[in-house]
Amino acid sequence: MLGLDACELGAQLLELLRLALCARVLLTDKEGRQLPPDEALDEAVPEYRAPGRRSLQEIQQLDPDDESLAKYKRALLGPGPPAVDPSLPNVQVTSLTLLSEQAPGPITMDLTGELAALKNQVFILKEGVDYKVKITFKVNKEIVSGLKCLHHTYRQGLRVDKAVYMVGSYGPSAQEYEFVTPVEEAPRGTLVRGAYVVTSFFTDDDRTDHLSWEWGLHVCQDWKG
């Protein structure tokens, strides 16, 4: 029979099999103010406290004589973590892309450069179109559980929308991961056209702020703005 450590291991490994789900929540802050990162993360999962985590090395060293468990770990985690620069963060978010069959092409936001510059860029979204969002990221060192991406949308200083995308749990890999949200429809009509400011956060069950940034969105009648 498996001991307590193996049971904990099984629960943590099963996290890696969890399929990504998307939950879109439309809320308006009571005061309409822009929330700082800590409050935004508290609001996303207000009652949840993540369980204790084991490092990847600890997981790989558990029950070394259990061949069936060793095969299970190899299937989920691979032969071992990829060699990476120790100065790199565990999670790197590299890009966010708007995908729409009705658009001239993908609209990609590079998240590897100067994030402050994104405040001065305007990303155009045509009203009424169907679209998806693709998030590209890397996990370098340790298993990360419960990744999620939050977008708070403001207009004239008031929050008008909040979206929470549950991305899932991932282990270290030399390859980038991609998560694509379900199809959504952009709002339409005279009242929704115009400029918005979006504050985005990429976090996890431990409420680690892997990346947070602001960017401009303009809802227009066509893709040219």
PDB file of C-alpha atoms in Angstrom:
ATOM      1  CA  MET A   1       0.000   0.000   0.000  1.00  0.00           C
ATOM      2  CA  LEU A   2       1.087   3.564  -0.623  1.00  0.00           C
ATOM      3  CA  GLY A   3       2.141   5.582   2.409  1.00  0.00           C
ATOM      4  CA  LEU A   4       1.153   9.147   3.276  1.00  0.00           C
ATOM      5  CA  ASP A   5       3.926  10.664   1.152  1.00  0.00           C
ATOM      6  CA  ALA A   6       2.787   8.727  -1.887  1.00  0.00           C
ATOM      7  CA  CYS A   7      -0.804   9.848  -1.364  1.00  0.00           C
ATOM      8  CA  GLU A   8       0.317  13.447  -1.237  1.00  0.00           C
ATOM      9  CA  LEU A   9       2.382  12.828  -4.341  1.00  0.00           C
ATOM     10  CA  GLY A  10      -0.586  11.329  -6.161  1.00  0.00           C
ATOM     11  CA  ALA A  11      -2.725  14.349  -5.370  1.00  0.00           C
ATOM     12  CA  GLN A  12      -0.037  16.699  -6.626  1.00  0.00           C
ATOM     13  CA  LEU A  13       0.586  14.692  -9.783  1.00  0.00           C
ATOM     14  CA  LEU A  14      -3.115  14.478 -10.541  1.00  0.00           C
ATOM     15  CA  GLU A  15      -3.149  18.273 -10.548  1.00  0.00           C
ATOM     16  CA  LEU A  16      -1.102  18.044 -13.736  1.00  0.00           C
ATOM     17  CA  LEU A  17      -3.921  16.142 -15.434  1.00  0.00           C
ATOM     18  CA  ARG A  18      -6.563  18.723 -14.649  1.00  0.00           C
ATOM     19  CA  LEU A  19      -8.098  20.078 -17.852  1.00  0.00           C
ATOM     20  CA  ALA A  20      -8.125  23.848 -18.233  1.00  0.00           C
ATOM     21  CA  LEU A  21     -11.505  25.398 -17.659  1.00  0.00           C
ATOM     22  CA  CYS A  22     -12.653  28.927 -18.307  1.00  0.00           C
ATOM     23  CA  ALA A  23     -14.985  30.809 -16.010  1.00  0.00           C
ATOM     24  CA  ARG A  24     -15.973  34.280 -17.061  1.00  0.00           C
ATOM     25  CA  VAL A  25     -17.295  36.469 -14.285  1.00  0.00           C
ATOM     26  CA  LEU A  26     -18.862  39.857 -14.916  1.00  0.00           C
ATOM     27  CA  LEU A  27     -18.623  42.051 -11.836  1.00  0.00           C
ATOM     28  CA  THR A  28     -18.476  45.724 -11.028  1.00  0.00           C
ATOM     29  CA  ASP A  29     -16.439  46.880  -8.050  1.00  0.00           C
ATOM     30  CA  LYS A  30     -18.601  48.698  -5.522  1.00  0.00           C
ATOM     31  CA  GLU A  31     -16.445  51.802  -5.689  1.00  0.00           C
ATOM     32  CA  GLY A  32     -15.461  51.359  -9.338  1.00  0.00           C
ATOM     33  CA  ARG A  33     -11.815  51.811  -8.396  1.00  0.00           C
ATOM     34  CA  GLN A  34      -8.810  50.099  -9.932  1.00  0.00           C
ATOM     35  CA  LEU A  35      -7.748  47.267  -7.628  1.00  0.00           C
ATOM     36  CA  PRO A  36      -4.089  46.770  -6.637  1.00  0.00           C
ATOM     37  CA  PRO A  37      -2.634  43.292  -7.427  1.00  0.00           C
ATOM     38  CA  ASP A  38      -3.058  41.874  -3.895  1.00  0.00           C
ATOM     39  CA  GLU A  39      -6.741  42.796  -3.732  1.00  0.00           C
ATOM     40  CA  ALA A  40      -7.332  41.528  -7.267  1.00  0.00           C
ATOM     41  CA  LEU A  41      -5.869  38.132  -6.370  1.00  0.00           C
ATOM     42  CA  ASP A  42      -7.857  37.970  -3.120  1.00  0.00           C
ATOM     43  CA  GLU A  43     -11.014  38.657  -5.095  1.00  0.00           C
ATOM     44  CA  ALA A  44     -10.235  35.914  -7.629  1.00  0.00           C
ATOM     45  CA  VAL A  45     -10.025  33.122  -5.005  1.00  0.00           C
ATOM     46  CA  PRO A  46     -11.161  34.712  -1.714  1.00  0.00           C
ATOM     47  CA  GLU A  47     -11.535  31.590   0.438  1.00  0.00           C
ATOM     48  CA  TYR A  48      -8.960  29.268  -1.116  1.00  0.00           C
ATOM     49  CA  ARG A  49      -5.676  28.380   0.555  1.00  0.00           C
ATOM     50  CA  ALA A  50      -3.322  26.213  -1.498  1.00  0.00           C
ATOM     51  CA  PRO A  51      -1.908  23.045   0.156  1.00  0.00           C
ATOM     52  CA  GLY A  52       1.797  22.683   0.885  1.00  0.00           C
ATOM     53  CA  ARG A  53       3.930  22.005  -2.171  1.00  0.00           C
ATOM     54  CA  ARG A  54       6.858  19.665  -2.699  1.00  0.00           C
ATOM     55  CA  SER A  55       9.730  20.555  -4.969  1.00  0.00           C
ATOM     56  CA  LEU A  56      10.188  18.592  -8.177  1.00  0.00           C
ATOM     57  CA  GLN A  57      13.333  17.014  -6.741  1.00  0.00           C
ATOM     58  CA  GLU A  58      11.457  15.843  -3.632  1.00  0.00           C
ATOM     59  CA  ILE A  59       8.726  14.306  -5.775  1.00  0.00           C
ATOM     60  CA  GLN A  60      11.206  12.463  -7.966  1.00  0.00           C
ATOM     61  CA  GLN A  61      13.022  11.058  -4.920  1.00  0.00           C
ATOM     62  CA  LEU A  62       9.906   9.703  -3.195  1.00  0.00           C
ATOM     63  CA  ASP A  63       9.476   5.889  -3.138  1.00  0.00           C
ATOM     64  CA  PRO A  64      12.399   5.185  -5.493  1.00  0.00           C
ATOM     65  CA  ASP A  65      11.856   1.404  -5.226  1.00  0.00           C
ATOM     66  CA  ASP A  66       8.243   1.536  -6.390  1.00  0.00           C
ATOM     67  CA  GLU A  67       8.623   0.809 -10.106  1.00  0.00           C
ATOM     68  CA  SER A  68       4.971   1.427 -11.001  1.00  0.00           C
ATOM     69  CA  LEU A  69       5.060   4.808  -9.275  1.00  0.00           C
ATOM     70  CA  ALA A  70       8.378   5.623 -10.954  1.00  0.00           C
ATOM     71  CA  LYS A  71       6.833   4.924 -14.384  1.00  0.00           C
ATOM     72  CA  TYR A  72       3.858   7.119 -13.488  1.00  0.00           C
ATOM     73  CA  LYS A  73       6.162   9.979 -12.499  1.00  0.00           C
ATOM     74  CA  ARG A  74       8.202   9.615 -15.688  1.00  0.00           C
ATOM     75  CA  ALA A  75       5.016   9.685 -17.788  1.00  0.00           C
ATOM     76  CA  LEU A  76       3.825  12.905 -16.151  1.00  0.00           C
ATOM     77  CA  LEU A  77       7.082  14.691 -15.447  1.00  0.00           C
ATOM     78  CA  GLY A  78       9.453  13.323 -18.071  1.00  0.00           C
ATOM     79  CA  PRO A  79      12.956  12.036 -17.303  1.00  0.00           C
ATOM     80  CA  GLY A  80      13.914  15.200 -15.414  1.00  0.00           C
ATOM     81  CA  PRO A  81      13.654  18.990 -15.404  1.00  0.00           C
ATOM     82  CA  PRO A  82      15.227  20.784 -18.373  1.00  0.00           C
ATOM     83  CA  ALA A  83      18.524  22.588 -17.820  1.00  0.00           C
ATOM     84  CA  VAL A  84      17.706  26.279 -17.396  1.00  0.00           C
ATOM     85  CA  ASP A  85      19.395  29.453 -16.274  1.00  0.00           C
ATOM     86  CA  PRO A  86      18.916  29.513 -12.467  1.00  0.00           C
ATOM     87  CA  SER A  87      18.279  33.252 -12.627  1.00  0.00           C
ATOM     88  CA  LEU A  88      15.120  32.735 -14.706  1.00  0.00           C
ATOM     89  CA  PRO A  89      11.721  32.841 -12.947  1.00  0.00           C
ATOM     90  CA  ASN A  90       9.790  29.612 -12.622  1.00  0.00           C
ATOM     91  CA  VAL A  91       6.984  30.872 -14.885  1.00  0.00           C
ATOM     92  CA  GLN A  92       7.546  33.116 -17.893  1.00  0.00           C
ATOM     93  CA  VAL A  93       4.555  34.517 -19.773  1.00  0.00           C
ATOM     94  CA  THR A  94       5.764  35.293 -23.291  1.00  0.00           C
ATOM     95  CA  SER A  95       2.735  36.471 -25.266  1.00  0.00           C
ATOM     96  CA  LEU A  96      -1.015  37.016 -25.388  1.00  0.00           C
ATOM     97  CA  THR A  97      -2.728  36.658 -28.782  1.00  0.00           C
ATOM     98  CA  LEU A  98      -6.217  37.560 -29.955  1.00  0.00           C
ATOM     99  CA  LEU A  99      -7.520  34.962 -32.419  1.00  0.00           C
ATOM    100  CA  SER A 100     -10.523  35.648 -34.641  1.00  0.00           C
ATOM    101  CA  GLU A 101     -11.495  34.150 -37.992  1.00  0.00           C
ATOM    102  CA  GLN A 102     -12.998  37.534 -38.817  1.00  0.00           C
ATOM    103  CA  ALA A 103      -9.758  39.423 -38.170  1.00  0.00           C
ATOM    104  CA  PRO A 104      -7.121  40.169 -40.850  1.00  0.00           C
ATOM    105  CA  GLY A 105      -4.703  38.053 -38.786  1.00  0.00           C
ATOM    106  CA  PRO A 106      -3.639  37.224 -35.221  1.00  0.00           C
ATOM    107  CA  ILE A 107      -3.107  40.218 -32.927  1.00  0.00           C
ATOM    108  CA  THR A 108      -0.169  39.419 -30.648  1.00  0.00           C
ATOM    109  CA  MET A 109       1.037  41.216 -27.536  1.00  0.00           C
ATOM    110  CA  ASP A 110       4.729  40.526 -26.797  1.00  0.00           C
ATOM    111  CA  LEU A 111       5.198  40.187 -23.033  1.00  0.00           C
ATOM    112  CA  THR A 112       8.953  39.613 -23.023  1.00  0.00           C
ATOM    113  CA  GLY A 113       9.953  43.257 -23.490  1.00  0.00           C
ATOM    114  CA  GLU A 114       9.241  46.523 -21.695  1.00  0.00           C
ATOM    115  CA  LEU A 115       5.745  46.103 -20.263  1.00  0.00           C
ATOM    116  CA  ALA A 116       5.342  49.818 -19.570  1.00  0.00           C
ATOM    117  CA  ALA A 117       5.355  50.429 -23.323  1.00  0.00           C
ATOM    118  CA  LEU A 118       2.107  48.451 -23.674  1.00  0.00           C
ATOM    119  CA  LYS A 119       0.233  51.278 -21.925  1.00  0.00           C
ATOM    120  CA  ASN A 120       0.875  53.440 -24.974  1.00  0.00           C
ATOM    121  CA  GLN A 121      -0.187  50.815 -27.518  1.00  0.00           C
ATOM    122  CA  VAL A 122      -3.809  50.392 -28.561  1.00  0.00           C
ATOM    123  CA  PHE A 123      -5.110  46.970 -29.534  1.00  0.00           C
ATOM    124  CA  ILE A 124      -8.180  47.086 -31.787  1.00  0.00           C
ATOM    125  CA  LEU A 125     -11.158  44.740 -31.303  1.00  0.00           C
ATOM    126  CA  LYS A 126     -13.989  44.935 -33.811  1.00  0.00           C
ATOM    127  CA  GLU A 127     -17.409  44.966 -32.183  1.00  0.00           C
ATOM    128  CA  GLY A 128     -19.555  41.843 -32.415  1.00  0.00           C
ATOM    129  CA  VAL A 129     -16.849  39.425 -33.640  1.00  0.00           C
ATOM    130  CA  ASP A 130     -16.186  35.955 -32.238  1.00  0.00           C
ATOM    131  CA  TYR A 131     -12.716  35.672 -30.722  1.00  0.00           C
ATOM    132  CA  LYS A 132     -10.463  33.556 -28.524  1.00  0.00           C
ATOM    133  CA  VAL A 133      -7.416  34.460 -26.463  1.00  0.00           C
ATOM    134  CA  LYS A 134      -4.205  32.397 -26.589  1.00  0.00           C
ATOM    135  CA  ILE A 135      -1.769  32.638 -23.687  1.00  0.00           C
ATOM    136  CA  THR A 136       1.779  31.383 -24.276  1.00  0.00           C
ATOM    137  CA  PHE A 137       4.069  30.654 -21.320  1.00  0.00           C
ATOM    138  CA  LYS A 138       6.925  28.499 -20.019  1.00  0.00           C
ATOM    139  CA  VAL A 139       7.441  26.601 -16.772  1.00  0.00           C
ATOM    140  CA  ASN A 140      11.163  26.328 -16.050  1.00  0.00           C
ATOM    141  CA  LYS A 141      11.876  24.681 -12.690  1.00  0.00           C
ATOM    142  CA  GLU A 142       9.043  23.442 -10.496  1.00  0.00           C
ATOM    143  CA  ILE A 143       5.478  22.215 -10.862  1.00  0.00           C
ATOM    144  CA  VAL A 144       3.018  25.095 -10.732  1.00  0.00           C
ATOM    145  CA  SER A 145      -0.587  24.450  -9.744  1.00  0.00           C
ATOM    146  CA  GLY A 146      -3.764  26.324 -10.565  1.00  0.00           C
ATOM    147  CA  LEU A 147      -2.442  28.877 -13.036  1.00  0.00           C
ATOM    148  CA  LYS A 148      -5.016  31.517 -13.871  1.00  0.00           C
ATOM    149  CA  CYS A 149      -5.146  34.683 -15.947  1.00  0.00           C
ATOM    150  CA  LEU A 150      -7.268  37.647 -14.818  1.00  0.00           C
ATOM    151  CA  HIS A 151      -8.297  40.654 -16.877  1.00  0.00           C
ATOM    152  CA  HIS A 152      -9.901  43.705 -15.234  1.00  0.00           C
ATOM    153  CA  THR A 153     -11.309  46.148 -17.774  1.00  0.00           C
ATOM    154  CA  TYR A 154     -11.790  49.838 -16.963  1.00  0.00           C
ATOM    155  CA  ARG A 155     -13.473  52.680 -18.803  1.00  0.00           C
ATOM    156  CA  GLN A 156     -13.002  56.239 -17.619  1.00  0.00           C
ATOM    157  CA  GLY A 157     -11.622  54.908 -14.334  1.00  0.00           C
ATOM    158  CA  LEU A 158     -14.550  52.572 -13.565  1.00  0.00           C
ATOM    159  CA  ARG A 159     -14.279  48.803 -13.763  1.00  0.00           C
ATOM    160  CA  VAL A 160     -16.816  47.482 -16.240  1.00  0.00           C
ATOM    161  CA  ASP A 161     -15.707  43.854 -16.671  1.00  0.00           C
ATOM    162  CA  LYS A 162     -13.729  41.096 -15.017  1.00  0.00           C
ATOM    163  CA  ALA A 163     -12.626  37.852 -16.677  1.00  0.00           C
ATOM    164  CA  VAL A 164     -10.956  34.881 -14.948  1.00  0.00           C
ATOM    165  CA  TYR A 165      -9.428  32.135 -17.099  1.00  0.00           C
ATOM    166  CA  MET A 166      -8.468  28.935 -15.267  1.00  0.00           C
ATOM    167  CA  VAL A 167      -5.344  27.795 -17.125  1.00  0.00           C
ATOM    168  CA  GLY A 168      -4.432  24.667 -15.108  1.00  0.00           C
ATOM    169  CA  SER A 169      -1.365  22.957 -13.602  1.00  0.00           C
ATOM    170  CA  TYR A 170       1.914  22.297 -15.407  1.00  0.00           C
ATOM    171  CA  GLY A 171       5.364  20.783 -14.899  1.00  0.00           C
ATOM    172  CA  PRO A 172       8.730  22.057 -16.144  1.00  0.00           C
ATOM    173  CA  SER A 173       9.314  21.750 -19.884  1.00  0.00           C
ATOM    174  CA  ALA A 174      11.784  22.997 -22.465  1.00  0.00           C
ATOM    175  CA  GLN A 175       8.822  23.747 -24.744  1.00  0.00           C
ATOM    176  CA  GLU A 176       6.348  26.581 -24.382  1.00  0.00           C
ATOM    177  CA  TYR A 177       2.787  25.828 -23.312  1.00  0.00           C
ATOM    178  CA  GLU A 178      -0.247  27.333 -25.021  1.00  0.00           C
ATOM    179  CA  PHE A 179      -3.679  27.819 -23.478  1.00  0.00           C
ATOM    180  CA  VAL A 180      -6.610  28.932 -25.647  1.00  0.00           C
ATOM    181  CA  THR A 181      -9.824  30.245 -24.106  1.00  0.00           C
ATOM    182  CA  PRO A 182     -13.312  29.276 -25.328  1.00  0.00           C
ATOM    183  CA  VAL A 183     -14.915  31.412 -28.033  1.00  0.00           C
ATOM    184  CA  GLU A 184     -16.441  34.677 -26.853  1.00  0.00           C
ATOM    185  CA  GLU A 185     -18.337  37.433 -28.627  1.00  0.00           C
ATOM    186  CA  ALA A 186     -17.141  41.011 -28.461  1.00  0.00           C
ATOM    187  CA  PRO A 187     -19.750  43.536 -27.311  1.00  0.00           C
ATOM    188  CA  ARG A 188     -21.424  45.709 -29.929  1.00  0.00           C
ATOM    189  CA  GLY A 189     -23.286  48.980 -30.129  1.00  0.00           C
ATOM    190  CA  THR A 190     -22.685  52.684 -29.749  1.00  0.00           C
ATOM    191  CA  LEU A 191     -22.476  52.550 -25.959  1.00  0.00           C
ATOM    192  CA  VAL A 192     -19.587  50.052 -25.859  1.00  0.00           C
ATOM    193  CA  ARG A 193     -17.409  51.574 -28.571  1.00  0.00           C
ATOM    194  CA  GLY A 194     -14.372  53.470 -27.389  1.00  0.00           C
ATOM    195  CA  ALA A 195     -11.196  53.203 -25.340  1.00  0.00           C
ATOM    196  CA  TYR A 196     -10.605  50.873 -22.382  1.00  0.00           C
ATOM    197  CA  VAL A 197      -7.685  50.127 -20.064  1.00  0.00           C
ATOM    198  CA  VAL A 198      -7.115  46.464 -19.163  1.00  0.00           C
ATOM    199  CA  THR A 199      -5.098  45.345 -16.137  1.00  0.00           C
ATOM    200  CA  SER A 200      -3.973  41.723 -16.520  1.00  0.00           C
ATOM    201  CA  PHE A 201      -2.531  39.307 -13.952  1.00  0.00           C
ATOM    202  CA  PHE A 202      -1.007  35.829 -14.359  1.00  0.00           C
ATOM    203  CA  THR A 203      -1.044  34.039 -11.023  1.00  0.00           C
ATOM    204  CA  ASP A 204      -1.535  30.594  -9.419  1.00  0.00           C
ATOM    205  CA  ASP A 205      -2.980  28.816  -6.374  1.00  0.00           C
ATOM    206  CA  ASP A 206      -0.182  30.247  -4.215  1.00  0.00           C
ATOM    207  CA  ARG A 207      -1.132  33.755  -5.413  1.00  0.00           C
ATOM    208  CA  THR A 208       2.330  34.262  -6.924  1.00  0.00           C
ATOM    209  CA  ASP A 209       2.370  37.325  -9.181  1.00  0.00           C
ATOM    210  CA  HIS A 210       4.094  35.787 -12.209  1.00  0.00           C
ATOM    211  CA  LEU A 211       3.256  38.796 -14.367  1.00  0.00           C
ATOM    212  CA  SER A 212       1.000  41.843 -14.214  1.00  0.00           C
ATOM    213  CA  TRP A 213       0.651  44.557 -16.828  1.00  0.00           C
ATOM    214  CA  GLU A 214      -1.661  47.227 -18.276  1.00  0.00           C
ATOM    215  CA  TRP A 215      -2.647  47.663 -21.897  1.00  0.00           C
ATOM    216  CA  GLY A 216      -5.058  49.662 -24.028  1.00  0.00           C
ATOM    217  CA  LEU A 217      -8.073  48.224 -25.859  1.00  0.00           C
ATOM    218  CA  HIS A 218     -10.262  50.043 -28.376  1.00  0.00           C
ATOM    219  CA  VAL A 219     -13.626  48.590 -29.438  1.00  0.00           C
ATOM    220  CA  CYS A 220     -14.386  49.882 -32.947  1.00  0.00           C
ATOM    221  CA  GLN A 221     -16.729  49.385 -35.869  1.00  0.00           C
ATOM    222  CA  ASP A 222     -13.923  47.856 -37.949  1.00  0.00           C
ATOM    223  CA  TRP A 223     -10.388  46.517 -37.516  1.00  0.00           C
ATOM    224  CA  LYS A 224      -8.740  49.731 -38.709  1.00  0.00           C
ATOM    225  CA  GLY A 225      -9.971  51.698 -35.683  1.00  0.00           C
TER     226      GLY A 225
END
